[in-house]
């Protein structure tokens, strides 16, 4: 099967290790397939995108980004958690509302996984 | 895009503030679109529908209901948590089994979000 | 409606009682319909599949398995949590990667529920 698409949802900071492990497992299991993977962080989980955060292995995150995984932050959550664009890791992109992204991606055929 | 549909799932009482914030963000981001939004509560989360509960801002919930958001309670969970129909906020509706509602709505094209 | 399909996702050991209750409620509500139900456990939740675990009512789990519910374990998670094939309850089957199973089942039309 080709062109499978998955969006992972994270809203708890402590779930980042589990989430990155899930993504690595998905890539390992489906290595030869075309697979689009996005991680969408809202609520406090956006703190893991701030450079220097200890909540997540940002080297491992960067490696997954290099391999094509999209890491996306909710701007509502950034505002609520005082995370600025300047603080974000360079590969992180933003959307105005994380929940709208979660809805739209599913309506475009993405599977949804919440670790 | 029009006629997008989302079902939010909540089964932990402490998640109500996050859930209502998520719904407000979704409405704010998609204000000009037709959007059907349902919040389905099962397990202990149904306690947030009992009038007078301190677990959730029921004024904010009522405002979202006025705007068309559907708040739905699982009757199995009401029985298990000793919540009667009389105690429910006036805008809350019920379904026999929350998990059946979650399944059927997705099979009807709703996106699923679990805060 | 016939041939409805649902995949339940569990990755926290403490959620097993809620998950089994959810499945029992789904079966009770949809008794006369054709319904395919799978429970996919990854991360620490696979410990509930080890014979003798106190984290879950394995008699109730076995009864649901007898009724056709599929209980599936992620082998990555088994390795990470030192659960061997020999320890698994007899009705449990395995997949190489739980997240791939969650994605593929949704892409095949399954609804996703995360208690």
Tab-separated table of C-alpha atoms in Angstrom:
chain	number	residue	atom	x	y	z
A	1	UNK	CA	0.000	0.000	0.000
A	2	UNK	CA	1.407	3.393	-0.899
A	3	UNK	CA	0.735	6.953	0.114
A	4	UNK	CA	-0.508	6.154	3.578
A	5	UNK	CA	-0.877	9.183	5.787
A	6	UNK	CA	-0.890	9.469	9.566
A	7	UNK	CA	-1.299	12.385	11.943
A	8	UNK	CA	-0.125	11.944	15.532
A	9	UNK	CA	-1.701	14.169	18.202
A	10	UNK	CA	0.130	15.172	21.370
A	11	UNK	CA	-1.145	17.553	24.046
A	12	UNK	CA	0.758	16.351	27.133
A	13	UNK	CA	4.417	17.265	27.495
A	14	UNK	CA	5.279	13.968	29.165
A	15	UNK	CA	4.135	11.972	26.131
A	16	UNK	CA	6.944	13.135	23.825
A	17	UNK	CA	9.227	10.123	24.411
A	18	UNK	CA	6.340	7.741	23.664
A	19	UNK	CA	5.356	9.762	20.580
A	20	UNK	CA	8.861	9.792	19.087
A	21	UNK	CA	9.140	6.057	19.762
A	22	UNK	CA	5.808	5.502	18.003
A	23	UNK	CA	6.976	7.449	14.956
A	24	UNK	CA	10.285	5.592	14.815
A	25	UNK	CA	8.413	2.274	15.018
A	26	UNK	CA	6.049	3.317	12.244
A	27	UNK	CA	8.935	4.300	10.004
A	28	UNK	CA	10.776	1.078	10.807
A	29	UNK	CA	7.753	-1.070	10.003
A	30	UNK	CA	6.837	0.710	6.788
A	31	UNK	CA	10.263	1.679	5.521
A	32	UNK	CA	9.718	0.711	1.925
A	33	UNK	CA	6.345	2.427	1.612
A	34	UNK	CA	5.477	5.990	0.867
A	35	UNK	CA	4.281	7.316	4.192
A	36	UNK	CA	3.398	10.837	5.191
A	37	UNK	CA	3.720	11.450	8.923
A	38	UNK	CA	2.810	14.580	10.823
A	39	UNK	CA	3.056	15.248	14.555
A	40	UNK	CA	0.670	17.956	15.722
A	41	UNK	CA	1.322	19.414	19.163
A	42	UNK	CA	-1.147	21.593	21.027
A	43	UNK	CA	-1.723	22.581	24.678
A	44	UNK	CA	1.377	22.229	26.870
A	45	UNK	CA	3.026	19.807	24.428
A	46	UNK	CA	4.244	22.755	22.332
A	47	UNK	CA	6.817	23.389	25.064
A	48	UNK	CA	8.728	20.418	23.636
A	49	UNK	CA	9.373	22.435	20.471
A	50	UNK	CA	11.208	25.219	22.315
A	51	UNK	CA	14.943	24.897	21.706
A	52	UNK	CA	16.630	23.524	24.801
A	53	UNK	CA	13.568	21.806	26.291
A	54	UNK	CA	14.501	18.775	28.375
A	55	UNK	CA	11.087	17.178	27.901
A	56	UNK	CA	12.067	15.515	24.644
A	57	UNK	CA	15.120	14.197	22.818
A	58	UNK	CA	15.414	17.024	20.298
A	59	UNK	CA	18.280	15.305	18.472
A	60	UNK	CA	16.010	12.327	17.760
A	61	UNK	CA	13.248	14.729	16.765
A	62	UNK	CA	15.571	16.509	14.356
A	63	UNK	CA	16.607	13.209	12.807
A	64	UNK	CA	12.964	12.307	12.154
A	65	UNK	CA	12.422	15.777	10.674
A	66	UNK	CA	15.397	15.187	8.366
A	67	UNK	CA	13.697	11.992	7.244
A	68	UNK	CA	10.546	13.883	6.306
A	69	UNK	CA	8.364	13.772	9.417
A	70	UNK	CA	6.524	17.086	9.803
A	71	UNK	CA	6.498	18.626	13.286
A	72	UNK	CA	3.733	21.187	13.642
A	73	UNK	CA	2.815	23.537	16.503
A	74	UNK	CA	-0.558	25.115	17.317
A	75	UNK	CA	-0.201	28.885	17.570
A	76	UNK	CA	-3.050	29.161	20.074
A	77	UNK	CA	-1.089	26.809	22.318
A	78	UNK	CA	2.151	28.713	21.727
A	79	UNK	CA	0.434	31.896	22.901
A	80	UNK	CA	-1.061	30.161	25.917
A	81	UNK	CA	2.294	28.652	26.884
A	82	UNK	CA	4.431	31.711	26.071
A	83	UNK	CA	6.396	30.039	23.291
A	84	UNK	CA	7.529	32.461	20.594
A	85	UNK	CA	8.413	31.768	16.968
A	86	UNK	CA	12.042	32.606	17.770
A	87	UNK	CA	12.210	29.811	20.323
A	88	UNK	CA	10.960	27.086	17.990
A	89	UNK	CA	13.326	24.449	16.658
A	90	UNK	CA	14.145	25.390	13.047
A	91	UNK	CA	12.233	22.518	11.447
A	92	UNK	CA	8.949	23.169	13.296
A	93	UNK	CA	6.121	24.788	11.364
A	94	UNK	CA	2.975	26.344	12.795
A	95	UNK	CA	-0.763	26.370	12.171
A	96	UNK	CA	-3.284	28.836	13.609
A	97	UNK	CA	-5.320	26.158	15.396
A	98	UNK	CA	-4.151	22.616	16.092
A	99	UNK	CA	-7.639	21.172	16.326
A	100	UNK	CA	-8.535	22.509	12.887
A	101	UNK	CA	-5.389	20.838	11.516
A	102	UNK	CA	-6.361	17.551	13.199
A	103	UNK	CA	-9.835	17.733	11.704
A	104	UNK	CA	-8.776	18.746	8.213
A	105	UNK	CA	-6.047	16.147	7.929
A	106	UNK	CA	-8.474	13.379	8.884
A	107	UNK	CA	-11.004	14.678	6.390
A	108	UNK	CA	-8.193	14.455	3.799
A	109	UNK	CA	-7.707	10.766	4.574
A	110	UNK	CA	-5.110	10.776	7.326
A	111	UNK	CA	-5.330	8.170	10.071
A	112	UNK	CA	-5.318	9.664	13.594
A	113	UNK	CA	-3.214	8.251	16.421
A	114	UNK	CA	-3.129	9.691	19.946
A	115	UNK	CA	-0.343	8.155	22.042
B	1	UNK	CA	-14.266	23.605	2.724
B	2	UNK	CA	-17.801	23.308	4.026
B	3	UNK	CA	-19.738	20.869	6.137
B	4	UNK	CA	-16.772	19.626	8.105
B	5	UNK	CA	-17.719	17.481	11.065
B	6	UNK	CA	-15.779	16.726	14.251
B	7	UNK	CA	-16.519	14.578	17.279
B	8	UNK	CA	-14.537	15.240	20.455
B	9	UNK	CA	-14.207	12.391	22.962
B	10	UNK	CA	-13.771	12.968	26.693
B	11	UNK	CA	-13.670	10.291	29.391
B	12	UNK	CA	-11.621	12.031	32.113
B	13	UNK	CA	-13.301	14.668	34.248
B	14	UNK	CA	-10.123	16.751	34.504
B	15	UNK	CA	-9.968	17.213	30.719
B	16	UNK	CA	-13.056	19.447	30.482
B	17	UNK	CA	-11.172	22.771	30.544
B	18	UNK	CA	-8.851	21.550	27.756
B	19	UNK	CA	-11.808	20.216	25.760
B	20	UNK	CA	-13.808	23.459	25.945
B	21	UNK	CA	-10.687	25.403	24.972
B	22	UNK	CA	-10.180	23.080	21.996
B	23	UNK	CA	-13.751	23.610	20.830
B	24	UNK	CA	-13.494	27.394	21.215
B	25	UNK	CA	-10.263	27.338	19.202
B	26	UNK	CA	-11.853	25.241	16.486
B	27	UNK	CA	-14.794	27.602	16.228
B	28	UNK	CA	-12.506	30.625	16.198
B	29	UNK	CA	-10.350	29.188	13.426
B	30	UNK	CA	-13.212	28.073	11.237
B	31	UNK	CA	-15.769	30.738	11.984
B	32	UNK	CA	-16.870	31.325	8.437
B	33	UNK	CA	-17.250	27.633	7.597
B	34	UNK	CA	-20.107	25.279	8.205
B	35	UNK	CA	-18.840	23.071	10.992
B	36	UNK	CA	-20.668	20.431	12.995
B	37	UNK	CA	-19.144	19.838	16.395
B	38	UNK	CA	-20.148	17.231	18.947
B	39	UNK	CA	-18.632	16.523	22.354
B	40	UNK	CA	-19.255	12.971	23.538
B	41	UNK	CA	-18.632	12.283	27.218
B	42	UNK	CA	-18.428	8.812	28.705
B	43	UNK	CA	-16.917	7.268	31.857
B	44	UNK	CA	-16.435	9.758	34.704
B	45	UNK	CA	-16.503	12.727	32.325
B	46	UNK	CA	-20.325	12.677	32.391
B	47	UNK	CA	-20.097	14.156	35.891
B	48	UNK	CA	-19.263	17.456	34.186
B	49	UNK	CA	-22.788	17.543	32.748
B	50	UNK	CA	-24.460	17.489	36.193
B	51	UNK	CA	-25.768	20.946	37.022
B	52	UNK	CA	-23.534	22.574	39.595
B	53	UNK	CA	-20.400	20.535	38.857
B	54	UNK	CA	-17.225	22.471	39.602
B	55	UNK	CA	-15.176	20.402	37.154
B	56	UNK	CA	-16.059	22.539	34.175
B	57	UNK	CA	-17.088	26.101	33.338
B	58	UNK	CA	-20.753	25.391	32.649
B	59	UNK	CA	-21.390	28.970	31.548
B	60	UNK	CA	-18.812	28.585	28.789
B	61	UNK	CA	-20.286	25.190	27.924
B	62	UNK	CA	-23.756	26.710	27.664
B	63	UNK	CA	-22.461	29.447	25.385
B	64	UNK	CA	-20.966	26.852	23.033
B	65	UNK	CA	-24.260	24.935	23.123
B	66	UNK	CA	-26.082	28.142	22.177
B	67	UNK	CA	-23.730	28.412	19.209
B	68	UNK	CA	-24.676	24.939	18.027
B	69	UNK	CA	-22.129	22.615	19.638
B	70	UNK	CA	-23.822	19.371	20.663
B	71	UNK	CA	-23.021	18.045	24.151
B	72	UNK	CA	-23.870	14.364	24.468
B	73	UNK	CA	-23.745	11.989	27.431
B	74	UNK	CA	-23.387	8.204	27.459
B	75	UNK	CA	-26.234	6.632	29.439
B	76	UNK	CA	-24.086	3.654	30.474
B	77	UNK	CA	-21.667	6.136	32.030
B	78	UNK	CA	-24.509	8.081	33.658
B	79	UNK	CA	-25.702	4.879	35.314
B	80	UNK	CA	-22.196	3.961	36.410
B	81	UNK	CA	-21.598	7.422	37.868
B	82	UNK	CA	-25.071	7.914	39.396
B	83	UNK	CA	-26.003	10.843	37.170
B	84	UNK	CA	-29.751	11.067	36.499
B	85	UNK	CA	-31.551	12.747	33.604
B	86	UNK	CA	-32.908	15.326	36.037
B	87	UNK	CA	-29.405	16.432	36.960
B	88	UNK	CA	-28.253	17.042	33.391
B	89	UNK	CA	-27.764	20.561	32.098
B	90	UNK	CA	-30.795	21.381	29.895
B	91	UNK	CA	-28.888	21.379	26.599
B	92	UNK	CA	-27.265	17.953	27.102
B	93	UNK	CA	-28.667	15.032	25.121
B	94	UNK	CA	-28.020	11.358	25.718
B	95	UNK	CA	-27.182	8.223	23.747
B	96	UNK	CA	-27.427	4.633	25.006
B	97	UNK	CA	-23.718	3.894	24.477
B	98	UNK	CA	-21.026	6.513	23.965
B	99	UNK	CA	-18.655	4.174	22.154
B	100	UNK	CA	-21.329	3.297	19.600
B	101	UNK	CA	-21.851	7.027	19.001
B	102	UNK	CA	-18.085	7.516	18.552
B	103	UNK	CA	-17.942	4.686	16.048
B	104	UNK	CA	-21.033	5.651	14.079
B	105	UNK	CA	-20.093	9.302	13.799
B	106	UNK	CA	-16.668	8.413	12.403
B	107	UNK	CA	-18.248	5.999	9.955
B	108	UNK	CA	-20.457	8.940	8.870
B	109	UNK	CA	-17.376	11.026	8.095
B	110	UNK	CA	-16.676	12.817	11.341
B	111	UNK	CA	-13.062	13.452	12.350
B	112	UNK	CA	-12.200	12.187	15.861
B	113	UNK	CA	-10.228	14.229	18.360
B	114	UNK	CA	-9.367	13.053	21.872
B	115	UNK	CA	-7.913	15.862	23.979
C	1	UNK	CA	-25.991	-0.469	9.521
C	2	UNK	CA	-23.913	-3.594	9.100
C	3	UNK	CA	-20.254	-4.438	9.007
C	4	UNK	CA	-19.148	-1.610	11.216
C	5	UNK	CA	-15.545	-1.856	12.324
C	6	UNK	CA	-13.803	-0.339	15.332
C	7	UNK	CA	-10.223	-0.412	16.573
C	8	UNK	CA	-9.577	0.477	20.210
C	9	UNK	CA	-6.104	1.745	21.135
C	10	UNK	CA	-4.578	1.252	24.572
C	11	UNK	CA	-1.060	2.212	25.645
C	12	UNK	CA	-1.504	2.702	29.402
C	13	UNK	CA	-1.760	-0.360	31.626
C	14	UNK	CA	-4.224	1.332	33.988
C	15	UNK	CA	-6.760	1.835	31.192
C	16	UNK	CA	-7.584	-1.856	30.738
C	17	UNK	CA	-10.689	-1.868	32.970
C	18	UNK	CA	-12.084	1.148	31.102
C	19	UNK	CA	-11.246	-0.429	27.740
C	20	UNK	CA	-12.946	-3.748	28.518
C	21	UNK	CA	-15.987	-1.848	29.795
C	22	UNK	CA	-16.071	0.175	26.575
C	23	UNK	CA	-15.970	-2.980	24.462
C	24	UNK	CA	-18.702	-4.653	26.519
C	25	UNK	CA	-20.862	-1.537	26.130
C	26	UNK	CA	-20.284	-1.448	22.389
C	27	UNK	CA	-21.269	-5.095	22.052
C	28	UNK	CA	-24.313	-4.572	24.247
C	29	UNK	CA	-25.495	-1.595	22.225
C	30	UNK	CA	-24.957	-3.158	18.833
C	31	UNK	CA	-25.744	-6.759	19.589
C	32	UNK	CA	-27.815	-7.418	16.515
C	33	UNK	CA	-25.374	-5.813	14.094
C	34	UNK	CA	-22.307	-7.214	12.432
C	35	UNK	CA	-19.471	-5.517	14.244
C	36	UNK	CA	-15.749	-6.140	14.003
C	37	UNK	CA	-13.866	-5.083	17.102
C	38	UNK	CA	-10.112	-5.075	17.632
C	39	UNK	CA	-8.156	-3.968	20.698
C	40	UNK	CA	-4.581	-2.967	19.855
C	41	UNK	CA	-2.188	-2.682	22.784
C	42	UNK	CA	1.223	-1.054	22.563
C	43	UNK	CA	3.685	0.495	25.031
C	44	UNK	CA	3.245	-0.731	28.624
C	45	UNK	CA	-0.337	-1.857	27.951
C	46	UNK	CA	0.983	-5.136	26.487
C	47	UNK	CA	1.759	-6.204	30.061
C	48	UNK	CA	-1.975	-6.815	30.442
C	49	UNK	CA	-1.705	-9.675	27.933
C	50	UNK	CA	0.829	-11.615	30.022
C	51	UNK	CA	-0.893	-14.554	31.708
C	52	UNK	CA	-1.417	-13.826	35.388
C	53	UNK	CA	-1.302	-10.016	35.122
C	54	UNK	CA	-3.387	-8.346	37.812
C	55	UNK	CA	-3.856	-5.196	35.746
C	56	UNK	CA	-6.866	-6.535	33.913
C	57	UNK	CA	-9.721	-9.006	34.370
C	58	UNK	CA	-8.379	-11.702	32.063
C	59	UNK	CA	-11.507	-13.830	32.469
C	60	UNK	CA	-13.610	-10.980	31.079
C	61	UNK	CA	-11.037	-10.475	28.326
C	62	UNK	CA	-11.214	-14.144	27.415
C	63	UNK	CA	-14.994	-14.019	27.261
C	64	UNK	CA	-14.842	-11.095	24.810
C	65	UNK	CA	-12.267	-13.013	22.763
C	66	UNK	CA	-14.648	-15.995	22.667
C	67	UNK	CA	-17.300	-13.641	21.296
C	68	UNK	CA	-15.011	-12.562	18.458
C	69	UNK	CA	-13.174	-9.517	19.762
C	70	UNK	CA	-9.575	-9.547	18.516
C	71	UNK	CA	-6.863	-8.768	21.084
C	72	UNK	CA	-3.620	-7.762	19.401
C	73	UNK	CA	-0.180	-6.966	20.825
C	74	UNK	CA	2.589	-4.822	19.335
C	75	UNK	CA	5.826	-6.821	19.150
C	76	UNK	CA	7.967	-3.687	19.531
C	77	UNK	CA	6.186	-3.060	22.825
C	78	UNK	CA	6.544	-6.704	23.873
C	79	UNK	CA	10.292	-6.438	23.360
C	80	UNK	CA	10.478	-3.151	25.224
C	81	UNK	CA	8.485	-4.541	28.140
C	82	UNK	CA	10.092	-8.003	28.216
C	83	UNK	CA	6.929	-9.879	27.332
C	84	UNK	CA	7.581	-13.109	25.412
C	85	UNK	CA	5.269	-15.026	23.089
C	86	UNK	CA	5.131	-17.815	25.660
C	87	UNK	CA	3.674	-15.481	28.256
C	88	UNK	CA	0.806	-14.224	26.093
C	89	UNK	CA	-2.740	-15.313	26.747
C	90	UNK	CA	-3.625	-17.960	24.142
C	91	UNK	CA	-6.096	-15.815	22.213
C	92	UNK	CA	-3.747	-12.839	21.764
C	93	UNK	CA	-2.200	-12.314	18.349
C	94	UNK	CA	0.723	-10.067	17.482
C	95	UNK	CA	1.710	-7.517	14.852
C	96	UNK	CA	5.223	-6.196	14.212
C	97	UNK	CA	4.273	-2.557	14.917
C	98	UNK	CA	1.127	-1.425	16.700
C	99	UNK	CA	1.124	2.033	15.146
C	100	UNK	CA	1.202	0.556	11.648
C	101	UNK	CA	-1.793	-1.603	12.580
C	102	UNK	CA	-3.641	1.452	13.905
C	103	UNK	CA	-2.949	3.353	10.699
C	104	UNK	CA	-3.798	0.526	8.314
C	105	UNK	CA	-7.028	-0.393	10.043
C	106	UNK	CA	-8.248	3.216	9.871
C	107	UNK	CA	-7.288	3.409	6.213
C	108	UNK	CA	-9.415	0.259	5.764
C	109	UNK	CA	-12.441	2.024	7.236
C	110	UNK	CA	-12.194	1.251	10.925
C	111	UNK	CA	-13.274	3.881	13.434
C	112	UNK	CA	-10.611	4.676	16.063
C	113	UNK	CA	-11.395	4.991	19.767
C	114	UNK	CA	-8.787	5.765	22.438
C	115	UNK	CA	-10.199	5.309	25.957
